[in-house]
Amino acid sequence: MTLKIRIDGSAPPYEQVRAQISEQARGGVLPVGYRLPTVRGLAESLGLAVNTVAKAYRALETDGVIETRGRNGTFVAAAGSAAEREASSAAQAYAERVHRLGLGEKEALAAVRDALRAAYGEG
């Protein structure tokens, strides 16, 4: 994620952060499930006050662009129906779990294919 803050009075810094993250998320540069930096971490890297970044994150969450999952962090939210958002969340949890278990992408995808075949009654 790359953000550039211009201190020339064109827009408040929080609005620049909000607009750039929103644009990158909606444009696919930041994929669904992408974990955003902590408020403190992003503020430090951009040279902004923590409250400035927190205000941008609150606005993004209100807009449905990001979602906070408690201590797990803040992520790019799935746009679309509730079912799609829930599926995206489940997929993210699965990906994190198989990674912790040490499975490679090939094994993880094979497990998903098998589960989908069983759920949909295919061969």
PDB file of C-alpha atoms in Angstrom:
ATOM      1  CA  MET A   1       0.000   0.000   0.000  1.00  0.00           C
ATOM      2  CA  THR A   2       1.423   3.335  -1.041  1.00  0.00           C
ATOM      3  CA  LEU A   3       0.018   6.617   0.209  1.00  0.00           C
ATOM      4  CA  LYS A   4       1.260  10.122  -0.487  1.00  0.00           C
ATOM      5  CA  ILE A   5       0.177  12.991   1.716  1.00  0.00           C
ATOM      6  CA  ARG A   6       0.485  16.518   0.339  1.00  0.00           C
ATOM      7  CA  ILE A   7       0.689  19.276   2.903  1.00  0.00           C
ATOM      8  CA  ASP A   8      -0.348  22.036   0.509  1.00  0.00           C
ATOM      9  CA  GLY A   9      -3.809  22.713   1.841  1.00  0.00           C
ATOM     10  CA  SER A  10      -5.623  20.946  -1.017  1.00  0.00           C
ATOM     11  CA  ALA A  11      -7.386  18.519   1.356  1.00  0.00           C
ATOM     12  CA  PRO A  12      -7.004  17.651   5.033  1.00  0.00           C
ATOM     13  CA  PRO A  13      -4.530  14.802   5.645  1.00  0.00           C
ATOM     14  CA  TYR A  14      -7.220  12.456   7.023  1.00  0.00           C
ATOM     15  CA  GLU A  15      -9.263  12.971   3.834  1.00  0.00           C
ATOM     16  CA  GLN A  16      -6.222  12.220   1.686  1.00  0.00           C
ATOM     17  CA  VAL A  17      -5.643   8.967   3.609  1.00  0.00           C
ATOM     18  CA  ARG A  18      -9.347   8.057   3.370  1.00  0.00           C
ATOM     19  CA  ALA A  19      -9.581   8.834  -0.351  1.00  0.00           C
ATOM     20  CA  GLN A  20      -6.390   6.993  -1.316  1.00  0.00           C
ATOM     21  CA  ILE A  21      -7.216   3.827   0.638  1.00  0.00           C
ATOM     22  CA  SER A  22     -10.779   3.868  -0.703  1.00  0.00           C
ATOM     23  CA  GLU A  23      -9.565   4.298  -4.284  1.00  0.00           C
ATOM     24  CA  GLN A  24      -6.982   1.520  -3.943  1.00  0.00           C
ATOM     25  CA  ALA A  25      -9.512  -0.857  -2.349  1.00  0.00           C
ATOM     26  CA  ARG A  26     -12.271  -0.222  -4.859  1.00  0.00           C
ATOM     27  CA  GLY A  27      -9.801  -0.369  -7.750  1.00  0.00           C
ATOM     28  CA  GLY A  28      -8.435  -3.751  -6.669  1.00  0.00           C
ATOM     29  CA  VAL A  29      -4.939  -2.495  -5.820  1.00  0.00           C
ATOM     30  CA  LEU A  30      -5.716  -3.520  -2.238  1.00  0.00           C
ATOM     31  CA  PRO A  31      -7.507  -6.874  -2.510  1.00  0.00           C
ATOM     32  CA  VAL A  32     -10.355  -7.978  -0.271  1.00  0.00           C
ATOM     33  CA  GLY A  33      -8.898  -9.280   2.958  1.00  0.00           C
ATOM     34  CA  TYR A  34      -5.720  -7.188   2.693  1.00  0.00           C
ATOM     35  CA  ARG A  35      -4.551  -6.364   6.199  1.00  0.00           C
ATOM     36  CA  LEU A  36      -3.989  -2.651   6.673  1.00  0.00           C
ATOM     37  CA  PRO A  37      -1.260  -1.283   8.921  1.00  0.00           C
ATOM     38  CA  THR A  38      -2.225  -0.384  12.464  1.00  0.00           C
ATOM     39  CA  VAL A  39      -3.385   3.168  13.018  1.00  0.00           C
ATOM     40  CA  ARG A  40      -0.233   3.898  14.971  1.00  0.00           C
ATOM     41  CA  GLY A  41       2.012   2.243  12.386  1.00  0.00           C
ATOM     42  CA  LEU A  42       0.486   4.086   9.447  1.00  0.00           C
ATOM     43  CA  ALA A  43       0.548   7.394  11.305  1.00  0.00           C
ATOM     44  CA  GLU A  44       4.231   6.912  12.063  1.00  0.00           C
ATOM     45  CA  SER A  45       5.128   5.962   8.484  1.00  0.00           C
ATOM     46  CA  LEU A  46       3.253   8.967   7.067  1.00  0.00           C
ATOM     47  CA  GLY A  47       4.406  11.434   9.714  1.00  0.00           C
ATOM     48  CA  LEU A  48       0.821  12.110  10.809  1.00  0.00           C
ATOM     49  CA  ALA A  49      -0.904  12.233  14.180  1.00  0.00           C
ATOM     50  CA  VAL A  50      -2.489   8.975  15.320  1.00  0.00           C
ATOM     51  CA  ASN A  51      -5.888  10.709  15.578  1.00  0.00           C
ATOM     52  CA  THR A  52      -5.647  11.769  11.921  1.00  0.00           C
ATOM     53  CA  VAL A  53      -5.264   8.183  10.717  1.00  0.00           C
ATOM     54  CA  ALA A  54      -7.888   6.955  13.211  1.00  0.00           C
ATOM     55  CA  LYS A  55     -10.368   9.475  11.776  1.00  0.00           C
ATOM     56  CA  ALA A  56      -9.656   8.217   8.244  1.00  0.00           C
ATOM     57  CA  TYR A  57     -10.078   4.568   9.321  1.00  0.00           C
ATOM     58  CA  ARG A  58     -13.403   5.380  11.053  1.00  0.00           C
ATOM     59  CA  ALA A  59     -14.674   7.062   7.879  1.00  0.00           C
ATOM     60  CA  LEU A  60     -13.553   4.103   5.752  1.00  0.00           C
ATOM     61  CA  GLU A  61     -15.283   1.673   8.084  1.00  0.00           C
ATOM     62  CA  THR A  62     -18.480   3.728   7.968  1.00  0.00           C
ATOM     63  CA  ASP A  63     -18.274   3.647   4.158  1.00  0.00           C
ATOM     64  CA  GLY A  64     -17.876  -0.155   4.213  1.00  0.00           C
ATOM     65  CA  VAL A  65     -14.431  -0.029   2.612  1.00  0.00           C
ATOM     66  CA  ILE A  66     -12.622  -1.574   5.579  1.00  0.00           C
ATOM     67  CA  GLU A  67     -13.590  -3.673   8.574  1.00  0.00           C
ATOM     68  CA  THR A  68     -11.973  -4.021  11.953  1.00  0.00           C
ATOM     69  CA  ARG A  69     -11.801  -7.517  13.397  1.00  0.00           C
ATOM     70  CA  GLY A  70     -10.895  -6.671  16.970  1.00  0.00           C
ATOM     71  CA  ARG A  71      -7.362  -7.617  17.886  1.00  0.00           C
ATOM     72  CA  ASN A  72      -6.895  -9.364  14.535  1.00  0.00           C
ATOM     73  CA  GLY A  73      -6.551  -6.026  12.771  1.00  0.00           C
ATOM     74  CA  THR A  74      -8.167  -3.963  10.058  1.00  0.00           C
ATOM     75  CA  PHE A  75      -8.815  -5.398   6.614  1.00  0.00           C
ATOM     76  CA  VAL A  76     -10.171  -4.343   3.233  1.00  0.00           C
ATOM     77  CA  ALA A  77     -13.837  -5.318   3.313  1.00  0.00           C
ATOM     78  CA  ALA A  78     -15.631  -7.281   0.642  1.00  0.00           C
ATOM     79  CA  ALA A  79     -17.947  -5.164  -1.454  1.00  0.00           C
ATOM     80  CA  GLY A  80     -21.198  -6.825  -2.336  1.00  0.00           C
ATOM     81  CA  SER A  81     -23.812  -8.911  -0.646  1.00  0.00           C
ATOM     82  CA  ALA A  82     -23.663 -10.196   2.903  1.00  0.00           C
ATOM     83  CA  ALA A  83     -23.151 -13.731   1.584  1.00  0.00           C
ATOM     84  CA  GLU A  84     -20.145 -12.614  -0.456  1.00  0.00           C
ATOM     85  CA  ARG A  85     -18.700 -10.772   2.555  1.00  0.00           C
ATOM     86  CA  GLU A  86     -19.161 -13.830   4.759  1.00  0.00           C
ATOM     87  CA  ALA A  87     -17.565 -16.090   2.122  1.00  0.00           C
ATOM     88  CA  SER A  88     -14.621 -13.715   1.828  1.00  0.00           C
ATOM     89  CA  SER A  89     -14.183 -13.679   5.587  1.00  0.00           C
ATOM     90  CA  ALA A  90     -14.313 -17.483   5.729  1.00  0.00           C
ATOM     91  CA  ALA A  91     -11.788 -17.750   2.903  1.00  0.00           C
ATOM     92  CA  GLN A  92      -9.449 -15.333   4.688  1.00  0.00           C
ATOM     93  CA  ALA A  93      -9.715 -17.343   7.912  1.00  0.00           C
ATOM     94  CA  TYR A  94      -9.063 -20.569   5.978  1.00  0.00           C
ATOM     95  CA  ALA A  95      -6.021 -19.087   4.227  1.00  0.00           C
ATOM     96  CA  GLU A  96      -4.558 -17.926   7.535  1.00  0.00           C
ATOM     97  CA  ARG A  97      -5.230 -21.311   9.138  1.00  0.00           C
ATOM     98  CA  VAL A  98      -3.640 -23.444   6.401  1.00  0.00           C
ATOM     99  CA  HIS A  99      -0.655 -21.097   6.330  1.00  0.00           C
ATOM    100  CA  ARG A 100      -0.184 -21.586  10.095  1.00  0.00           C
ATOM    101  CA  LEU A 101      -0.450 -25.342   9.552  1.00  0.00           C
ATOM    102  CA  GLY A 102       2.372 -25.147   7.036  1.00  0.00           C
ATOM    103  CA  LEU A 103       0.401 -26.294   3.993  1.00  0.00           C
ATOM    104  CA  GLY A 104       1.390 -25.009   0.584  1.00  0.00           C
ATOM    105  CA  GLU A 105      -0.972 -23.346  -1.856  1.00  0.00           C
ATOM    106  CA  LYS A 106      -1.377 -26.565  -3.890  1.00  0.00           C
ATOM    107  CA  GLU A 107      -2.452 -28.598  -0.845  1.00  0.00           C
ATOM    108  CA  ALA A 108      -4.746 -25.835   0.417  1.00  0.00           C
ATOM    109  CA  LEU A 109      -6.491 -25.536  -2.948  1.00  0.00           C
ATOM    110  CA  ALA A 110      -6.882 -29.330  -3.201  1.00  0.00           C
ATOM    111  CA  ALA A 111      -8.597 -29.371   0.190  1.00  0.00           C
ATOM    112  CA  VAL A 112     -10.976 -26.609  -0.935  1.00  0.00           C
ATOM    113  CA  ARG A 113     -11.786 -28.423  -4.182  1.00  0.00           C
ATOM    114  CA  ASP A 114     -12.571 -31.630  -2.263  1.00  0.00           C
ATOM    115  CA  ALA A 115     -14.786 -29.751   0.209  1.00  0.00           C
ATOM    116  CA  LEU A 116     -16.664 -27.971  -2.578  1.00  0.00           C
ATOM    117  CA  ARG A 117     -17.244 -31.226  -4.477  1.00  0.00           C
ATOM    118  CA  ALA A 118     -18.616 -32.820  -1.317  1.00  0.00           C
ATOM    119  CA  ALA A 119     -20.850 -29.816  -0.510  1.00  0.00           C
ATOM    120  CA  TYR A 120     -22.235 -29.512  -4.024  1.00  0.00           C
ATOM    121  CA  GLY A 121     -22.559 -33.277  -4.526  1.00  0.00           C
ATOM    122  CA  GLU A 122     -20.113 -33.517  -7.396  1.00  0.00           C
ATOM    123  CA  GLY A 123     -18.079 -36.628  -8.148  1.00  0.00           C
TER     124      GLY A 123
END
